[in-house]
Short mmCIF file of C-alpha atoms and ligand atoms in Angstrom, two decimals:
data_model
loop_
_atom_site.label_atom_id
_atom_site.label_comp_id
_atom_site.label_asym_id
_atom_site.label_seq_id
_atom_site.Cartn_x
_atom_site.Cartn_y
_atom_site.Cartn_z
CA UNK V 1 -0.06 0.32 0.07
CA UNK V 2 1.10 3.45 -0.46
CA UNK V 3 3.09 5.33 2.05
CA UNK V 4 0.58 6.13 4.83
CA UNK V 5 2.91 7.22 7.40
CA UNK V 6 1.84 10.93 7.55
CA UNK V 7 -1.56 11.05 6.20
CA UNK V 8 -3.96 8.80 8.40
CA UNK V 9 -5.96 9.97 11.12
CA UNK V 10 -7.79 7.82 13.41
CA UNK V 11 -11.09 8.92 15.17
CA UNK V 12 -12.83 6.82 17.62
CA UNK V 13 -15.29 7.32 20.41
CA UNK V 14 -18.48 5.73 21.67
CA UNK V 15 -21.72 5.63 19.27
CA UNK V 16 -23.34 9.07 19.84
CA UNK V 17 -20.12 10.96 21.06
CA UNK V 18 -20.62 13.00 18.15
CA UNK V 19 -17.46 11.79 15.87
CA UNK V 20 -19.42 11.49 12.51
CA UNK V 21 -20.73 15.00 12.97
CA UNK V 22 -17.18 16.37 13.92
CA UNK V 23 -15.53 14.66 11.00
CA UNK V 24 -18.16 16.00 8.67
CA UNK V 25 -17.64 19.56 9.85
CA UNK V 26 -13.69 19.06 9.36
CA UNK V 27 -14.29 18.03 5.98
CA UNK V 28 -16.44 21.03 5.34
CA UNK V 29 -13.41 23.04 6.75
CA UNK V 30 -10.47 21.80 4.67
CA UNK V 31 -10.58 20.17 1.41
CA UNK V 32 -7.19 18.54 2.60
CA UNK V 33 -9.33 15.89 4.55
CA UNK V 34 -11.09 13.06 2.89
CA UNK V 35 -13.37 10.51 4.91
CA UNK V 36 -12.53 6.76 4.28
CA UNK V 37 -15.80 4.96 3.42
CA UNK V 38 -16.07 1.71 5.39
CA UNK V 39 -17.74 -1.67 4.66
CA UNK V 40 -20.33 -3.09 6.99
CA UNK V 41 -22.68 -5.94 7.25
CA UNK V 42 -25.17 -4.02 9.12
CA UNK V 43 -28.40 -2.74 7.26
CA UNK V 44 -28.55 0.81 6.03
CA UNK V 45 -30.23 3.26 8.59
CA UNK V 46 -32.71 5.71 7.24
CA UNK V 47 -31.16 7.82 4.18
CA UNK V 48 -27.92 6.06 4.33
CA UNK V 49 -26.66 5.32 0.69
CA UNK V 50 -24.24 2.49 -0.32
CA UNK V 51 -20.83 3.71 -1.42
CA UNK V 52 -21.34 7.25 0.42
CA UNK V 53 -22.06 6.34 3.99
CA UNK V 54 -20.65 2.60 3.92
CA UNK V 55 -20.54 -0.10 1.37
CA UNK V 56 -23.04 -2.40 2.56
CA UNK V 57 -22.33 -5.89 2.29
CA UNK V 58 -23.93 -9.62 2.99
CA UNK V 59 -22.07 -11.67 5.58
CA UNK V 60 -20.89 -13.74 2.75
CA UNK V 61 -19.39 -10.84 0.52
CA UNK V 62 -17.58 -9.38 3.76
CA UNK V 63 -16.19 -12.67 4.58
CA UNK V 64 -14.97 -13.25 0.91
CA UNK V 65 -13.17 -10.03 1.14
CA UNK V 66 -11.45 -10.77 4.42
CA UNK V 67 -10.12 -13.90 2.41
CA UNK V 68 -8.89 -11.64 -0.47
CA UNK V 69 -7.06 -9.62 2.05
CA UNK V 70 -8.84 -6.61 1.02
CA UNK V 71 -9.07 -4.85 4.41
CA UNK V 72 -6.56 -2.69 6.37
CA UNK V 73 -8.46 -3.71 9.41
CA UNK V 74 -11.75 -5.15 10.36
CA UNK V 75 -13.50 -5.89 13.46
CA UNK V 76 -16.95 -7.08 14.91
CA UNK V 77 -18.97 -4.38 16.70
CA UNK V 78 -22.06 -5.86 18.26
CA UNK V 79 -23.09 -8.70 15.93
CA UNK V 80 -22.04 -6.88 12.65
CA UNK V 81 -18.63 -6.52 10.92
CA UNK V 82 -17.06 -3.36 9.78
CA UNK V 83 -13.91 -2.66 7.97
CA UNK V 84 -11.46 -0.11 6.21
CA UNK V 85 -11.04 -0.97 2.63
CA UNK V 86 -7.40 -0.86 1.33
CA UNK V 87 -8.84 0.21 -2.08
CA UNK V 88 -10.87 3.00 -0.50
CA UNK V 89 -7.94 4.37 1.42
CA UNK V 90 -5.45 3.85 -1.12
CA UNK V 91 -7.25 6.09 -3.79
CA UNK V 92 -7.66 8.76 -1.12
CA UNK V 93 -4.01 8.94 -0.16
CA UNK V 94 -2.94 8.69 -3.80
CA UNK V 95 -4.91 11.82 -4.47
CA UNK V 96 -2.84 13.56 -1.89
CA UNK V 97 -5.41 13.68 0.85
CA UNK V 98 -5.27 13.16 4.57
CA UNK V 99 -7.64 10.33 5.31
CA UNK V 100 -9.63 10.24 8.17
CA UNK V 101 -10.74 6.55 9.54
CA UNK V 102 -13.66 6.86 11.90
CA UNK V 103 -13.49 3.42 13.31
CA UNK V 104 -14.20 1.61 16.76
CA UNK V 105 -11.29 0.63 19.07
CA UNK V 106 -10.19 -2.58 18.09
CA UNK V 107 -9.82 -1.64 14.66
CA UNK V 108 -8.01 1.51 15.81
CA UNK V 109 -5.46 -0.49 17.72
CA UNK V 110 -4.72 -2.51 14.45
CA UNK V 111 -4.26 0.33 12.40
CA UNK V 112 -1.83 2.02 14.93
CA UNK V 113 0.26 -1.30 15.00
CA UNK V 114 0.46 -1.41 11.54
CA UNK V 115 1.21 2.32 11.04
CA UNK V 116 2.58 3.83 14.27
CA UNK V 117 2.85 7.42 12.99
CA UNK V 118 -0.92 7.58 12.44
CA UNK V 119 -2.51 10.05 14.62
CA UNK V 120 -5.25 8.76 16.87
CA UNK V 121 -7.88 10.99 18.43
CA UNK V 122 -10.74 9.72 20.99
CA UNK V 123 -13.77 11.76 21.16
CA UNK V 124 -15.26 11.71 24.76
CA UNK V 125 -18.93 12.32 25.52
CA UNK V 126 -19.18 14.76 28.45
CA UNK V 127 -21.09 11.91 30.50
CA UNK V 128 -22.69 8.54 30.18
CA UNK V 129 -26.01 10.26 30.85
CA UNK V 130 -25.53 12.53 27.93
CA UNK V 131 -24.35 9.85 25.54
CA UNK V 132 -27.58 7.98 26.12
CA UNK V 133 -29.85 10.94 25.76
CA UNK V 134 -28.08 11.59 22.37
CA UNK V 135 -28.52 7.97 21.22
CA UNK V 136 -32.39 7.97 22.29
CA UNK V 137 -32.71 11.34 20.25
CA UNK V 138 -31.36 9.83 17.21
CA UNK V 139 -34.52 7.49 17.06
CA UNK V 140 -32.37 5.18 14.87
CA UNK V 141 -32.10 2.35 17.25
CA UNK V 142 -34.20 -0.02 19.24
CA UNK V 143 -34.04 -0.11 23.00
CA UNK V 144 -31.83 -3.34 22.99
CA UNK V 145 -29.54 -1.89 20.48
CA UNK V 146 -29.17 1.24 22.74
CA UNK V 147 -28.38 -0.83 25.71
CA UNK V 148 -25.89 -2.76 23.60
CA UNK V 149 -24.25 0.37 22.42
CA UNK V 150 -24.11 1.67 26.05
CA UNK V 151 -22.38 -1.37 27.13
CA UNK V 152 -19.81 -1.05 24.28
CA UNK V 153 -19.50 2.57 25.02
CA UNK V 154 -18.31 1.88 28.40
CA UNK V 155 -15.41 -0.37 27.52
CA UNK V 156 -14.50 1.99 24.56
CA UNK V 157 -14.26 4.87 27.13
CA UNK V 158 -11.56 2.67 29.23
CA UNK V 159 -9.49 2.44 25.92
CA UNK V 160 -9.22 6.04 25.46
CA UNK V 161 -6.02 6.09 27.42
CA UNK V 162 -4.25 4.19 24.22
CA UNK V 163 -5.24 7.18 22.11
CA UNK V 164 -2.85 10.25 21.36
CA UNK V 165 -5.20 12.70 22.16
CA UNK V 166 -8.84 12.80 23.90
CA UNK V 167 -11.21 15.53 22.98
CA UNK V 168 -14.38 16.17 25.30
CA UNK V 169 -17.44 16.79 22.75
CA UNK V 170 -19.30 18.97 25.31
CA UNK V 171 -19.69 22.15 22.88
CA UNK V 172 -19.69 20.83 19.33
CA UNK V 173 -17.83 23.99 17.83
CA UNK V 174 -15.10 23.87 20.30
CA UNK V 175 -14.40 20.14 19.85
CA UNK V 176 -14.27 20.67 16.16
CA UNK V 177 -11.65 23.35 16.53
CA UNK V 178 -9.60 21.26 18.89
CA UNK V 179 -9.54 18.37 16.65
CA UNK V 180 -8.62 20.48 13.55
CA UNK V 181 -5.64 22.13 15.82
CA UNK V 182 -4.16 18.61 16.76
CA UNK V 183 -4.40 17.28 13.27
CA UNK V 184 -2.66 20.47 11.71
CA UNK V 185 -0.18 20.35 14.47
CA UNK V 186 0.62 16.61 13.73
CA UNK V 187 0.98 17.30 10.19
CA UNK V 188 3.38 20.34 10.79
CA UNK V 189 5.54 17.93 12.98
CA UNK V 190 5.51 15.07 10.53
CA UNK V 191 6.58 17.40 7.71
CA UNK V 192 9.49 18.95 9.92
CA UNK V 193 10.71 15.37 10.77
CA UNK V 194 10.57 14.41 6.96
CA UNK V 195 12.70 17.61 6.10
CA UNK V 196 14.97 17.27 9.10
P1 5GP Y 201 -22.42 2.70 13.12
O1 5GP Y 201 -23.26 1.43 13.09
O2 5GP Y 201 -22.99 3.35 14.32
O3 5GP Y 201 -22.39 3.20 11.70
O4 5GP Y 201 -20.97 2.18 13.58
C1 5GP Y 201 -20.69 1.27 14.54
C2 5GP Y 201 -19.22 1.38 15.01
O5 5GP Y 201 -18.52 1.00 14.13
C3 5GP Y 201 -18.70 3.04 15.18
O6 5GP Y 201 -17.88 3.00 16.47
C4 5GP Y 201 -18.02 3.23 13.91
O7 5GP Y 201 -16.83 4.17 14.19
C5 5GP Y 201 -17.46 1.78 13.79
N1 5GP Y 201 -16.82 1.67 12.37
C6 5GP Y 201 -17.26 2.28 11.15
N2 5GP Y 201 -16.49 1.64 10.03
C7 5GP Y 201 -15.48 1.09 10.66
C8 5GP Y 201 -14.35 0.41 10.21
O8 5GP Y 201 -14.30 0.34 8.80
N3 5GP Y 201 -13.66 -0.41 10.96
C9 5GP Y 201 -13.86 -0.71 12.18
N4 5GP Y 201 -13.10 -1.39 13.03
N5 5GP Y 201 -14.92 0.21 12.86
C10 5GP Y 201 -15.71 0.96 11.94
#
C-alpha cells in the first residue's frame, strides 16, 4: 500500500459521542481531508446510501473480502462486521489527501500497530447520561440496540488512554476546533521530521 505514514488520522469514540458530526465539519472546513468509506454488514439506517455512508455487504461478501485480504483492518461491533477497505484508503492517499478513519477501538488498535505514526484521537462524551440521551434522540436504534451500544461505550471509554489525544465533545464548535488544531499540529511535526 502507498506510504501512509503522515496522512492517516484515526478518530474513535462511543456511538453517539458526535465523532461523525465532528469529522463532517472538518471535511467542510478543509478540502485536504477525506473520509474513508468503510464496509459493513449492518443494514443501512434511514437515508444512508451504499458507497457514500458505507459499502453495505452481506456476511458472505464481507467474509470473501477478508479472505481476499481486501481490508486494512476489520472488527466485529455488536453482531455486525465493519472494515476499512485498502482500495478506498489507497485511492484517497494517492490523490494527496489526509485520510480520516472513523473506526471503533479494536480497529484503531490494529491500524496503530500497522502504522505507528498515524494520529489517533478519541472523542469523549461529556458523561454517560448525555451519551444515552443522544442515542435516544437519534431515534434510529431500538431499546435493546441502545443498551448494547451503551455497554460497548463503557468499554470503549476505558480504552481512550491508548489514544494520542482525547477531546471532550461538550460544545460541538469547540470540539471541532480542538480536533482541527491537533491534526494540523501533527501534520506540521511530521513534515518537519521528513525535512530534518
Ligand atoms: P455505526 O453502526 O454507528 O455506523 O458504527 C458502529 C461503530 O463501528 C462505530 O464506532 C464506527 O466508528 C465503527 N466503524 C465504522 N467503520 C468501521 C471500520 O471500517 N472499522 C472498524 N473497526 N470500525 C468501524
